[in-house]
Coordinates of C-alpha atoms in Angstrom, one line a residue:
Chain A
X1 CA 23.9 32.3 -0.2
X2 CA 26.8 34.4 -0.9
X3 CA 25.6 37.9 -0.9
X4 CA 26.7 40.3 -3.6
X5 CA 27.6 43.5 -1.8
X6 CA 28.0 47.1 -3.2
X7 CA 31.6 47.7 -2.6
X8 CA 34.3 46.5 -5.2
X9 CA 36.9 44.4 -3.1
X10 CA 34.3 42.0 -1.4
X11 CA 32.7 41.6 -4.8
X12 CA 35.5 39.7 -6.2
X13 CA 35.8 37.5 -3.4
X14 CA 32.1 36.8 -3.4
X15 CA 32.2 35.9 -7.4
X16 CA 35.0 33.5 -6.7
X17 CA 33.4 31.6 -3.8
X18 CA 29.8 31.6 -6.0
X19 CA 32.1 30.2 -9.0
X20 CA 33.1 27.4 -6.8
X21 CA 29.7 27.2 -5.3
X22 CA 28.2 27.2 -8.9
X23 CA 30.6 24.1 -9.8
X24 CA 29.9 22.3 -6.7
X25 CA 26.0 22.6 -7.7
X26 CA 26.6 21.5 -11.0
X27 CA 28.1 18.7 -9.9
X28 CA 25.5 17.8 -7.6
X29 CA 23.1 18.2 -10.1
X30 CA 24.6 15.8 -12.7
X31 CA 25.0 13.1 -9.9
X32 CA 21.3 13.6 -9.0
X33 CA 20.4 12.8 -12.8
X34 CA 22.8 9.9 -12.8
X35 CA 21.1 8.4 -9.8
X36 CA 17.7 9.4 -10.8
X37 CA 18.3 7.7 -14.4
X38 CA 19.1 4.5 -12.5
X39 CA 16.2 4.6 -10.1
X40 CA 13.9 5.3 -12.9
X41 CA 15.2 2.4 -14.9
X42 CA 14.4 0.1 -11.9
X43 CA 11.1 1.5 -11.6
X44 CA 10.1 1.2 -15.3
X45 CA 11.6 -2.2 -15.8
X46 CA 7.9 -3.9 -15.2
X47 CA 6.0 -1.7 -17.3
X48 CA 8.5 -1.7 -20.3
X49 CA 8.8 -5.3 -20.1
X50 CA 5.0 -5.9 -20.1
X51 CA 5.1 -3.6 -23.4
X52 CA 7.8 -5.2 -25.2
X53 CA 6.5 -8.7 -24.6
X54 CA 2.9 -8.0 -25.2
X55 CA 4.4 -6.8 -28.8
X56 CA 6.6 -10.0 -29.7
X57 CA 5.4 -13.2 -31.5
X58 CA 4.8 -16.2 -29.7
X59 CA 8.2 -17.8 -31.3
X60 CA 10.2 -15.1 -30.3
X61 CA 9.0 -15.1 -26.8
X62 CA 9.7 -18.9 -26.6
X63 CA 12.9 -18.4 -28.3
X64 CA 15.8 -18.9 -25.8
X65 CA 18.6 -17.3 -27.1
X66 CA 16.7 -13.9 -28.4
X67 CA 17.2 -11.0 -26.5
X68 CA 14.2 -10.5 -24.2
X69 CA 14.7 -7.0 -23.8
X70 CA 14.5 -6.0 -27.2
X71 CA 11.9 -6.4 -30.1
X72 CA 14.3 -8.0 -32.8
X73 CA 12.1 -9.5 -35.1
X74 CA 9.4 -6.6 -35.5
X75 CA 6.0 -6.4 -33.6
X76 CA 2.6 -7.8 -34.1
X77 CA -0.6 -7.0 -32.1
X78 CA -1.6 -10.6 -32.5
X79 CA -1.7 -11.0 -28.6
X80 CA -4.5 -8.2 -28.5
X81 CA -6.7 -9.8 -30.9
X82 CA -6.4 -13.2 -29.4
X83 CA -7.0 -11.5 -26.0
X84 CA -10.0 -9.7 -27.0
X85 CA -11.7 -12.2 -29.4
X86 CA -10.8 -15.4 -27.8
X87 CA -10.8 -14.7 -24.2
X88 CA -13.2 -13.7 -21.5
X89 CA -11.1 -10.2 -21.2
X90 CA -13.9 -8.1 -22.3
X91 CA -16.3 -9.7 -19.7
X92 CA -13.8 -9.0 -17.2
X93 CA -13.6 -5.2 -18.5
X94 CA -17.2 -4.7 -18.3
X95 CA -17.6 -6.2 -14.9
X96 CA -14.7 -4.2 -13.4
X97 CA -16.2 -1.3 -14.9
X98 CA -19.6 -1.8 -13.5
X99 CA -18.2 -2.2 -10.2
X100 CA -15.8 0.6 -10.1
X101 CA -18.5 3.2 -11.3
X102 CA -20.9 1.9 -8.6
X103 CA -18.3 2.1 -5.9
X104 CA -17.0 5.5 -6.9
X105 CA -20.6 6.9 -6.9
X106 CA -21.7 5.1 -3.6
X107 CA -18.5 6.3 -1.9
X108 CA -18.5 9.7 -3.0
X109 CA -22.2 10.2 -1.8
X110 CA -21.7 9.0 1.5
X111 CA -18.2 10.4 2.1
X112 CA -19.0 13.9 1.1
X113 CA -22.4 13.8 3.0
X114 CA -20.5 12.8 6.1
X115 CA -17.1 14.7 5.6
X116 CA -19.7 17.8 5.6
X117 CA -21.3 17.0 8.6
X118 CA -18.3 15.8 10.6
X119 CA -16.0 18.9 9.0
X120 CA -18.8 21.5 9.4
X121 CA -21.6 20.7 11.7
X122 CA -20.6 19.0 14.5
X123 CA -23.1 16.9 16.6
X124 CA -22.9 14.8 19.7
X125 CA -19.7 12.2 19.2
X126 CA -18.4 13.7 15.6
X127 CA -15.0 14.0 17.0
X128 CA -15.2 10.6 18.0
X129 CA -16.6 9.4 15.1
X130 CA -13.8 11.3 12.8
X131 CA -11.2 9.5 14.6
X132 CA -13.1 6.3 14.3
X133 CA -13.2 6.7 10.5
X134 CA -9.4 7.4 10.6
X135 CA -8.9 4.1 12.3
X136 CA -11.1 2.0 10.2
X137 CA -9.3 3.2 7.3
X138 CA -6.1 1.4 8.8
X139 CA -8.0 -1.9 9.0
X140 CA -6.6 -3.7 6.0
X141 CA -9.1 -6.0 3.8
X142 CA -6.5 -9.0 4.4
X143 CA -8.0 -8.8 8.2
X144 CA -11.9 -8.7 7.1
X145 CA -11.8 -11.1 4.0
X146 CA -12.8 -14.1 5.8
X147 CA -15.6 -12.9 8.1
X148 CA -16.8 -10.7 4.8
X149 CA -16.5 -14.1 3.1
X150 CA -19.0 -15.8 5.3
X151 CA -21.3 -12.6 5.1
X152 CA -21.4 -12.5 1.4
X153 CA -21.9 -16.3 1.4
X154 CA -25.0 -15.6 3.9
X155 CA -26.2 -13.3 1.5
X156 CA -26.1 -15.5 -1.4
X157 CA -23.9 -13.3 -3.3
X158 CA -20.6 -15.6 -3.6
X159 CA -19.4 -15.7 -7.2
X160 CA -21.4 -12.5 -8.0
X161 CA -19.7 -8.8 -9.0
X162 CA -22.3 -7.1 -7.2
X163 CA -20.6 -8.4 -3.8
X164 CA -18.0 -6.1 -4.7
X165 CA -20.0 -3.2 -5.0
X166 CA -21.1 -4.1 -1.4
X167 CA -17.6 -4.8 0.1
X168 CA -15.1 -2.5 -1.8
X169 CA -16.7 0.7 0.2
X170 CA -14.8 -0.7 3.1
X171 CA -11.6 0.1 1.3
X172 CA -12.6 3.6 -0.2
X173 CA -15.1 5.3 2.2
X174 CA -13.0 6.0 5.3
X175 CA -10.0 7.5 3.3
X176 CA -12.2 9.5 1.1
X177 CA -14.2 10.9 4.1
X178 CA -11.1 11.5 5.8
X179 CA -9.3 13.7 3.1
X180 CA -13.0 15.2 2.6
X181 CA -13.2 16.2 6.2
X182 CA -9.7 18.1 5.8
X183 CA -10.8 19.8 2.3
X184 CA -14.0 21.2 4.1
X185 CA -12.6 22.2 7.1
X186 CA -10.2 24.6 5.1
X187 CA -13.0 26.6 3.6
X188 CA -13.4 29.9 5.6
X189 CA -16.5 30.1 8.0
X190 CA -17.7 33.4 6.4
X191 CA -18.8 31.7 3.6
X192 CA -21.4 29.4 5.3
X193 CA -22.4 32.4 7.5
X194 CA -23.1 34.5 4.4
X195 CA -25.2 31.5 3.2
X196 CA -27.0 30.9 6.5
X197 CA -28.0 34.7 6.4
X198 CA -29.6 34.4 2.7
X199 CA -31.5 31.4 4.4
X200 CA -29.7 28.5 2.6
X201 CA -30.4 25.3 4.2
X202 CA -27.8 22.9 4.9
X203 CA -28.4 21.0 1.9
X204 CA -28.2 23.9 -0.3
X205 CA -25.3 25.3 1.5
X206 CA -23.5 21.8 0.8
X207 CA -24.5 21.5 -3.1
X208 CA -24.0 25.2 -3.7
X209 CA -20.9 26.5 -1.6
X210 CA -18.9 23.4 -0.5
X211 CA -18.8 21.2 -3.4
X212 CA -17.8 23.7 -5.8
X213 CA -15.1 25.1 -3.6
X214 CA -13.7 21.8 -2.6
X215 CA -13.8 20.5 -6.3
X216 CA -10.1 19.8 -6.4
X217 CA -10.5 17.7 -3.1
X218 CA -13.4 16.0 -4.6
X219 CA -11.6 15.2 -7.7
X220 CA -8.6 13.8 -5.5
X221 CA -11.1 11.7 -3.7
X222 CA -12.8 10.4 -6.8
X223 CA -9.6 9.3 -8.6
X224 CA -8.3 7.7 -5.5
X225 CA -11.3 5.6 -5.1
X226 CA -11.6 4.9 -8.7
X227 CA -8.0 3.6 -8.5
X228 CA -8.6 1.3 -5.5
X229 CA -11.7 -0.2 -7.1
X230 CA -9.9 -0.8 -10.0
X231 CA -6.8 -2.4 -8.7
X232 CA -8.7 -4.3 -5.7
X233 CA -7.6 -8.0 -5.4
X234 CA -8.0 -9.7 -2.2
X235 CA -11.9 -9.6 -2.1
X236 CA -12.5 -10.6 -5.7
X237 CA -9.8 -13.2 -5.1
X238 CA -11.7 -14.7 -2.3
X239 CA -15.3 -14.1 -3.4
X240 CA -15.4 -14.8 -7.3
X241 CA -14.6 -17.8 -9.4
X242 CA -16.7 -18.4 -12.4
X243 CA -15.3 -16.5 -15.7
X244 CA -18.5 -14.5 -16.2
X245 CA -18.3 -12.8 -12.9
X246 CA -14.5 -12.2 -12.4
X247 CA -12.9 -8.8 -12.6
X248 CA -9.8 -7.7 -14.5
X249 CA -7.0 -8.0 -11.8
X250 CA -8.2 -11.9 -11.0
X251 CA -9.7 -12.7 -14.3
X252 CA -5.9 -11.7 -16.0
X253 CA -4.0 -13.3 -13.0
X254 CA -5.9 -16.5 -12.8
X255 CA -8.2 -17.4 -15.5
X256 CA -6.2 -16.2 -18.7
X257 CA -3.3 -18.7 -17.4
X258 CA -4.6 -21.6 -19.5
X259 CA -3.4 -25.4 -19.0
X260 CA 0.4 -25.4 -18.5
X261 CA 1.2 -23.4 -21.4
X262 CA 1.8 -19.7 -20.3
X263 CA 1.0 -17.7 -23.0
X264 CA 3.0 -14.7 -21.7
X265 CA 2.5 -12.2 -24.7
X266 CA -1.1 -12.5 -24.6
X267 CA -0.8 -12.1 -20.4
X268 CA 1.2 -8.8 -20.9
X269 CA -1.0 -7.7 -23.3
X270 CA -4.0 -8.3 -20.7
X271 CA -2.0 -6.7 -17.7
X272 CA -1.3 -3.6 -20.2
X273 CA -4.8 -3.2 -21.2
X274 CA -6.2 -3.9 -17.6
X275 CA -3.6 -1.2 -16.2
X276 CA -4.5 1.4 -19.0
X277 CA -7.3 3.1 -17.3
X278 CA -5.8 4.0 -14.1
X279 CA -2.5 5.0 -16.0
X280 CA -4.3 7.2 -18.5
X281 CA -6.4 8.9 -15.5
X282 CA -3.1 9.6 -13.7
X283 CA -1.5 11.0 -16.7
X284 CA -4.2 13.7 -17.0
X285 CA -4.8 14.4 -13.7
X286 CA -1.5 13.8 -11.9
X287 CA -1.5 16.8 -9.7
X288 CA -4.9 15.8 -8.2
X289 CA -3.7 12.1 -7.8
X290 CA -0.8 13.3 -5.7
X291 CA -2.9 16.0 -3.7
X292 CA -5.0 13.0 -2.7
X293 CA -2.1 10.8 -1.8
X294 CA -0.4 13.4 0.5
X295 CA -3.7 14.5 2.1
X296 CA -4.1 11.6 4.2
X297 CA -1.5 12.4 6.2
X298 CA -1.6 16.0 6.4
X299 CA -5.1 17.0 6.6
X300 CA -7.9 16.4 9.5
Chain B
X1 CA -39.1 28.7 2.2
X2 CA -36.9 31.6 1.7
X3 CA -35.3 32.9 -1.4
X4 CA -32.4 31.0 -2.0
X5 CA -31.5 31.9 -5.7
X6 CA -29.0 34.3 -4.5
X7 CA -27.0 32.3 -1.5
X8 CA -24.1 34.3 -1.7
X9 CA -25.9 37.9 -1.5
X10 CA -24.6 39.8 1.4
X11 CA -27.3 41.7 2.3
X12 CA -29.4 39.9 5.2
X13 CA -32.9 38.2 3.8
X14 CA -35.6 38.1 6.1
X15 CA -35.4 35.4 8.8
X16 CA -36.9 32.1 7.8
X17 CA -40.6 31.7 8.9
X18 CA -40.9 29.8 12.0
X19 CA -41.4 25.8 11.1
X20 CA -44.8 24.5 11.2
X21 CA -44.4 20.8 11.9
X22 CA -42.5 18.9 14.3
X23 CA -40.4 17.1 11.7
X24 CA -39.8 20.3 10.1
X25 CA -38.2 21.5 13.3
X26 CA -36.5 18.4 13.6
X27 CA -34.8 18.9 10.2
X28 CA -33.5 22.4 10.9
X29 CA -31.8 21.2 14.2
X30 CA -28.5 21.4 13.0
X31 CA -27.3 18.4 15.1
X32 CA -29.9 16.1 13.8
X33 CA -29.4 17.0 10.2
X34 CA -25.7 16.4 10.9
X35 CA -26.2 12.8 12.1
X36 CA -28.6 12.0 9.5
X37 CA -25.7 12.9 6.9
X38 CA -23.6 10.8 8.8
X39 CA -26.1 7.8 8.9
X40 CA -25.2 6.0 5.7
X41 CA -21.5 6.3 6.7
X42 CA -22.2 4.9 10.1
X43 CA -24.1 2.0 8.6
X44 CA -21.4 1.0 6.0
X45 CA -18.3 1.1 8.8
X46 CA -20.6 -0.6 11.4
X47 CA -21.8 -3.5 9.0
X48 CA -18.6 -3.9 6.9
X49 CA -15.9 -2.8 9.2
X50 CA -16.7 -3.2 12.9
X51 CA -19.3 -6.0 12.9
X52 CA -17.1 -8.0 10.5
X53 CA -13.9 -7.8 13.0
X54 CA -16.1 -8.8 15.8
X55 CA -17.4 -11.8 13.9
X56 CA -13.8 -12.8 12.8
X57 CA -13.0 -13.2 16.6
X58 CA -16.2 -15.2 17.2
X59 CA -15.3 -17.3 14.0
X60 CA -11.8 -18.1 15.3
X61 CA -13.1 -19.5 18.4
X62 CA -15.2 -22.3 16.5
X63 CA -14.1 -25.8 15.2
X64 CA -13.7 -26.4 11.4
X65 CA -17.4 -27.1 11.0
X66 CA -18.3 -24.3 12.9
X67 CA -20.7 -26.1 14.9
X68 CA -18.7 -26.2 18.5
X69 CA -17.2 -23.5 20.5
X70 CA -13.5 -24.1 21.1
X71 CA -12.3 -21.1 23.0
X72 CA -8.5 -21.0 22.0
X73 CA -7.8 -24.0 20.7
X74 CA -7.3 -22.4 17.3
X75 CA -4.6 -20.1 18.4
X76 CA -3.3 -22.9 20.2
X77 CA -3.0 -25.3 17.3
X78 CA -1.4 -22.6 14.9
X79 CA 1.3 -21.8 17.6
X80 CA 2.4 -25.3 17.9
X81 CA 2.6 -26.0 14.2
X82 CA 6.2 -25.0 12.7
X83 CA 4.9 -23.8 9.5
X84 CA 2.7 -21.1 11.4
X85 CA 5.6 -19.9 13.3
X86 CA 7.5 -19.6 9.9
X87 CA 4.6 -17.5 8.6
X88 CA 5.2 -15.2 11.6
X89 CA 8.8 -14.9 11.2
X90 CA 8.6 -14.4 7.4
X91 CA 5.9 -11.6 7.6
X92 CA 8.1 -9.9 10.1
X93 CA 11.3 -10.3 7.8
X94 CA 9.1 -9.1 4.7
X95 CA 7.6 -6.3 6.4
X96 CA 10.6 -4.7 8.0
X97 CA 13.0 -5.1 5.2
X98 CA 10.7 -3.8 2.6
X99 CA 9.6 -0.9 4.6
X100 CA 13.3 0.0 5.6
X101 CA 14.3 -0.2 1.8
X102 CA 11.1 1.8 0.6
X103 CA 11.7 4.5 3.2
X104 CA 15.4 4.6 2.0
X105 CA 14.7 4.6 -1.3
X106 CA 12.0 6.9 -0.9
X107 CA 14.0 9.4 1.1
X108 CA 17.1 9.3 -1.4
X109 CA 14.9 9.8 -4.6
X110 CA 12.7 12.6 -2.9
X111 CA 16.1 14.5 -2.1
X112 CA 17.5 14.0 -5.7
X113 CA 14.2 15.2 -7.3
X114 CA 14.4 18.2 -4.8
X115 CA 17.7 18.7 -6.2
X116 CA 16.6 19.5 -9.6
X117 CA 15.6 22.6 -11.2
X118 CA 11.8 23.2 -10.5
X119 CA 10.8 22.9 -14.1
X120 CA 12.0 19.3 -14.4
X121 CA 10.6 18.1 -11.0
X122 CA 7.1 17.6 -12.5
X123 CA 8.3 15.2 -15.3
X124 CA 10.3 13.1 -13.0
X125 CA 7.9 12.7 -10.1
X126 CA 5.4 11.9 -12.7
X127 CA 8.0 8.9 -14.1
X128 CA 8.8 7.8 -10.6
X129 CA 5.4 7.2 -9.4
X130 CA 4.0 4.9 -12.0
X131 CA 4.9 1.6 -9.9
X132 CA 2.2 2.7 -7.5
X133 CA -0.1 3.5 -9.9
X134 CA 0.0 0.2 -11.8
X135 CA -2.7 -2.1 -10.2
X136 CA -0.6 -4.1 -8.0
X137 CA -1.7 -7.6 -9.1
X138 CA -1.0 -6.6 -12.7
X139 CA 2.6 -5.3 -12.1
X140 CA 3.3 -8.4 -10.1
X141 CA 2.2 -10.7 -12.9
X142 CA 5.1 -8.7 -15.1
X143 CA 7.6 -9.5 -12.3
X144 CA 6.4 -12.9 -12.4
X145 CA 7.5 -13.2 -15.8
X146 CA 10.7 -11.4 -15.5
X147 CA 11.5 -13.9 -12.7
X148 CA 10.3 -17.0 -15.3
X149 CA 12.4 -20.1 -14.3
X150 CA 13.3 -20.6 -18.3
X151 CA 13.0 -17.2 -19.7
X152 CA 14.0 -14.9 -17.0
X153 CA 15.1 -11.6 -18.4
X154 CA 17.2 -10.8 -15.6
X155 CA 19.1 -14.4 -16.2
X156 CA 19.6 -13.4 -19.5
X157 CA 21.7 -10.2 -18.6
X158 CA 23.5 -12.2 -16.0
X159 CA 24.3 -14.9 -18.4
X160 CA 25.2 -12.3 -20.6
X161 CA 28.0 -11.1 -18.4
X162 CA 29.1 -14.9 -17.7
X163 CA 27.3 -15.3 -14.3
X164 CA 25.0 -18.3 -13.2
X165 CA 21.6 -18.2 -13.7
X166 CA 19.4 -17.6 -10.5
X167 CA 16.1 -19.6 -9.5
X168 CA 14.3 -16.4 -8.3
X169 CA 11.3 -18.1 -7.3
X170 CA 12.5 -21.7 -7.1
X171 CA 15.3 -21.4 -4.5
X172 CA 13.3 -20.2 -1.1
X173 CA 15.8 -17.9 -0.2
X174 CA 15.9 -16.2 -3.6
X175 CA 11.9 -16.4 -3.7
X176 CA 12.2 -14.1 -0.4
X177 CA 14.4 -11.9 -1.9
X178 CA 12.1 -11.7 -4.8
X179 CA 8.9 -10.8 -2.8
X180 CA 10.6 -8.4 -1.1
X181 CA 12.0 -6.6 -4.1
X182 CA 8.7 -6.1 -5.6
X183 CA 7.3 -4.8 -2.8
X184 CA 10.3 -2.5 -2.5
X185 CA 9.5 -1.5 -6.0
X186 CA 5.9 -0.9 -5.6
X187 CA 6.0 0.9 -2.2
X188 CA 9.0 3.1 -2.7
X189 CA 7.3 5.8 -4.8
X190 CA 4.8 6.4 -2.4
X191 CA 7.5 7.5 0.3
X192 CA 9.0 9.5 -2.6
X193 CA 5.8 11.5 -2.8
X194 CA 5.4 12.0 0.9
X195 CA 9.0 13.0 1.3
X196 CA 9.1 15.5 -1.3
X197 CA 5.7 17.1 -0.1
X198 CA 7.4 17.3 3.4
X199 CA 10.6 18.5 2.1
X200 CA 8.7 21.4 0.2
X201 CA 6.8 22.5 3.7
X202 CA 10.3 22.9 5.5
X203 CA 10.7 26.9 5.7
X204 CA 13.7 28.1 3.5
X205 CA 14.8 30.5 6.3
X206 CA 15.8 27.6 8.4
X207 CA 18.4 26.4 5.5
X208 CA 19.6 30.1 5.3
X209 CA 20.2 30.4 9.1
X210 CA 22.0 27.0 8.8
X211 CA 23.9 28.1 6.0
X212 CA 25.1 31.2 7.9
X213 CA 26.3 28.9 10.9
X214 CA 28.4 27.3 8.3
X215 CA 26.7 23.9 8.2
X216 CA 27.3 21.6 5.0
X217 CA 24.6 19.8 3.4
X218 CA 25.1 16.8 5.3
X219 CA 24.9 18.8 8.6
X220 CA 21.7 20.7 7.0
X221 CA 20.0 17.2 6.6
X222 CA 20.7 16.1 9.9
X223 CA 20.0 19.2 11.7
X224 CA 17.4 20.8 9.8
X225 CA 15.7 18.6 7.4
X226 CA 15.4 15.4 9.5
X227 CA 13.8 17.1 12.4
X228 CA 11.4 18.9 10.4
X229 CA 10.6 15.6 8.6
X230 CA 10.4 13.4 11.8
X231 CA 6.7 13.3 12.1
X232 CA 5.7 12.7 8.4
X233 CA 8.5 9.9 8.4
X234 CA 7.0 8.1 11.3
X235 CA 3.3 8.3 9.7
X236 CA 4.6 7.1 6.4
X237 CA 6.9 4.2 7.9
X238 CA 4.0 3.2 10.1
X239 CA 1.4 3.3 7.7
X240 CA 3.5 1.4 5.2
X241 CA 4.1 -1.2 7.9
X242 CA 0.5 -1.9 8.1
X243 CA 0.1 -2.1 4.5
X244 CA 3.3 -4.4 4.3
X245 CA 2.2 -6.6 7.1
X246 CA -1.1 -7.0 5.5
X247 CA 0.2 -7.5 1.9
X248 CA -1.6 -10.2 -0.3
X249 CA -1.1 -9.7 -4.0
X250 CA 2.6 -10.0 -4.4
X251 CA 3.1 -13.2 -2.4
X252 CA 0.0 -14.9 -3.6
X253 CA 0.6 -14.3 -7.4
X254 CA 4.3 -14.7 -7.2
X255 CA 4.9 -18.1 -5.2
X256 CA 1.4 -18.7 -3.5
X257 CA 3.4 -19.1 -0.4
X258 CA 6.1 -21.6 -1.8
X259 CA 8.8 -23.1 -2.1
X260 CA 8.3 -25.0 1.1
X261 CA 5.8 -22.4 2.6
X262 CA 8.9 -20.3 2.9
X263 CA 7.2 -17.0 1.5
X264 CA 4.1 -17.2 3.1
X265 CA 2.8 -14.0 5.1
X266 CA 0.0 -13.7 7.3
X267 CA -2.5 -13.1 4.3
X268 CA -1.6 -15.4 2.0
X269 CA -1.6 -18.3 4.8
X270 CA -5.0 -17.1 6.1
X271 CA -6.2 -17.3 2.4
X272 CA -4.7 -20.7 2.3
X273 CA -6.3 -22.1 5.3
X274 CA -9.3 -20.1 5.4
X275 CA -10.4 -20.0 1.6
X276 CA -8.8 -22.6 -0.2
X277 CA -8.8 -25.4 2.7
X278 CA -12.2 -24.2 3.9
X279 CA -11.3 -23.8 7.6
X280 CA -12.7 -20.8 8.0
X281 CA -12.1 -20.4 11.7
X282 CA -8.5 -21.3 11.3
X283 CA -8.2 -18.7 8.6
X284 CA -9.9 -16.0 10.8
X285 CA -7.5 -17.2 13.6
X286 CA -4.4 -16.6 11.4
X287 CA -5.4 -13.0 10.2
X288 CA -6.2 -11.9 13.6
X289 CA -2.5 -12.4 14.7
X290 CA -1.9 -9.0 12.4
X291 CA -4.1 -7.2 15.0
X292 CA -1.4 -6.2 17.6
X293 CA 0.9 -5.1 15.3
X294 CA -1.7 -3.1 13.7
X295 CA -3.4 -1.5 16.6
X296 CA 0.0 -0.3 17.7
X297 CA 0.9 1.2 14.6
X298 CA -2.7 2.8 14.2
X299 CA -2.1 4.5 17.8
X300 CA 1.0 6.0 16.9
X301 CA -0.1 7.0 13.2
X302 CA -3.1 8.8 15.0
X303 CA -0.9 10.6 17.4
X304 CA 1.6 12.0 14.5
X305 CA -1.5 13.0 12.2
X306 CA -2.9 14.9 14.7
X307 CA 0.3 16.5 15.7
X308 CA 1.1 17.2 12.0
X309 CA -2.6 18.8 11.6
X310 CA -1.7 21.2 14.6
X311 CA 1.7 22.0 12.8
X312 CA 0.4 23.0 9.4
X313 CA -2.6 24.9 10.4

C-alpha cells in the first residue's frame, strides 16, 4: 500500500498514486461484480426454473411458444395441491424424515463418543484407527451398494426404509467422527485436567465440558449428517421399490413420473418441497454449514 | 463416588477412593474406557464398510447364480466388451473434465468473492453455494427438464437468437457435455468454499512484502497465493476426483447411460448390470474397477491433510 508520510512533497505524489490505485481497484471491483453476476445466474438457473415451472398451469407448461423462463399467465398452486392430495409425496416425506432423524441420532452418538476417545484419551491403535476412519470416509457408496444389496437382502430388509437407517451411517459416521476429532483436539488440555482433579469421570468430562465447548462443531456435524441422509440417492435407488417405502429423492425422481406424460409442473413442485428442508437449514445456519464443509480438509 | 456438581472447581478435591471391584477398576482404566467408546464406531465401520468391501471382492469371483467360483473370469469378460471399455473411457473423460472445470470456476469465483468488500462477501458466498445444498437428485431432475427434448428452456433462448435447437440428451456427444455441465454446476461451489477459506488463511504480510518488491496482481497470485494454497488445492482436487468418479445421480437420472451407452460411468453401469439385470457378481466387478483410482487418490489426500494439519497448528 502507499504510505502517507508526514512531509508535504511526498504526500502529493503519494495521493496521486493512491488515486490511480483507487481507480484500478474500483475497476477491479466492477469487473468482479460483473463476473459474479454471470456465475450467480449460472448457479441459480435450476432452482429458479424449478420455482417458475411449479407455479405454471399445465397448459402454459405444454404451450411451446410461450416463454418458459417467465410466468406470463399468472401463477397457480394447483401442482402443490395435486402433489399433496393425489400422490404419495407425503409418505415419502414422512419416510425420509424418520430415516434422517434416526441416522442423525445414531451418527452423532457414535461419532461423538468415538471422537472424544480418539482425540483425547488415546489407546493402543487409536492413531491407526483415526487414519482408518478418514480412509473409510473416502470409500464411495457406489463401491459398496452391490455387496450391501446382498447383505440387506440377507437380513430381509430389502424394500424397507429401515434398511436406510442401517446403511446411511456408512456415509455419515466417518466424516462426522473425523471433524469431531479436530474440534475436540482443539480444546485446551487444562480443562480436562481441572475436571480430573475435581474427580469427574470420563463420561462426565464429555457431557459437561467437551460437548458444550465443542457445540459449534457438533452443530456443523449434525447439519452435515442431516443433509447427507436427506439427499442420499444410491442406496434407496438400489434397495427400495414400493411406493410406501420410498424416500423423497427416489420417490420424486422415479415414482411421481407417471405413464408417458411428464407432469413437469408437479415434478418441479415436488423437487422444490423435497429440497426445502436442507435449504432452510442452510439459510439459517450457513456459517456452521460452511465450517463443517471446510473442516474435513483442515482439521485432524 | 466423589462430588461432581462443580467439575470446574479449581480447588483440588480429595482423591477418589480406590475402586472396589475388578470391573470398576477396568472401567476406570483410561484405555479400556476409550476403547469401549470407540466400539460402536468400530462395529459400524467393520460390518458396513470393511466387510462389504471384502465381500464385494469375493462376489466378483462368482458366476451369475453365485454358485460357482470363476476366478477372474468376470474381469476378463468385462475387459473384452466394447461397452465396458467405453464406460472406462467415459468415466475418465467425465471425471477429469468435470474436476478441471470445477477447480477453475471455483478458483475464479473464490478470487472474485475475495475481492469484494468484506460486508458483501457473506451474501455472495451464501448465494453461490446453493447448488451444493440442493439434494443432487432433485436438482438433476430440474436440469433434465431444462434439457427436455421438446420444451428445453435453453433451446427457447437459442431459437430466439435464431440458432438451431440442440438435442441435449438425444445426441450422445451433447449428452456427455450435459452430464459434465451438471456435475460442474454442482461441484464448483464446493471448490469455491474451500478456496475462499484457504485464501483467508494466507497471511497479509506476504502480500505486503510482494507489493514492496513491486509484484503486480498476477505475480502475487503466482508467487504468493498459489504456493500457499497448493496443498488445499491438491486435497480438494483429489477429493473431488473420487466423488466425481463415483458419481451416480446425474447420469442415472438424466440419461440412464444412454444414448447408445455413451454416457455410462462405472456407478451407473454397475447398477445396470448388478441391480437391474440381477448379475450381482458382474456388477461388483465393475464397481471394483474404481478401486485403484480411489486408493491412489486416498493416499495422496491423507498426506496432504496431515501436512495441512501441521501447517495450521
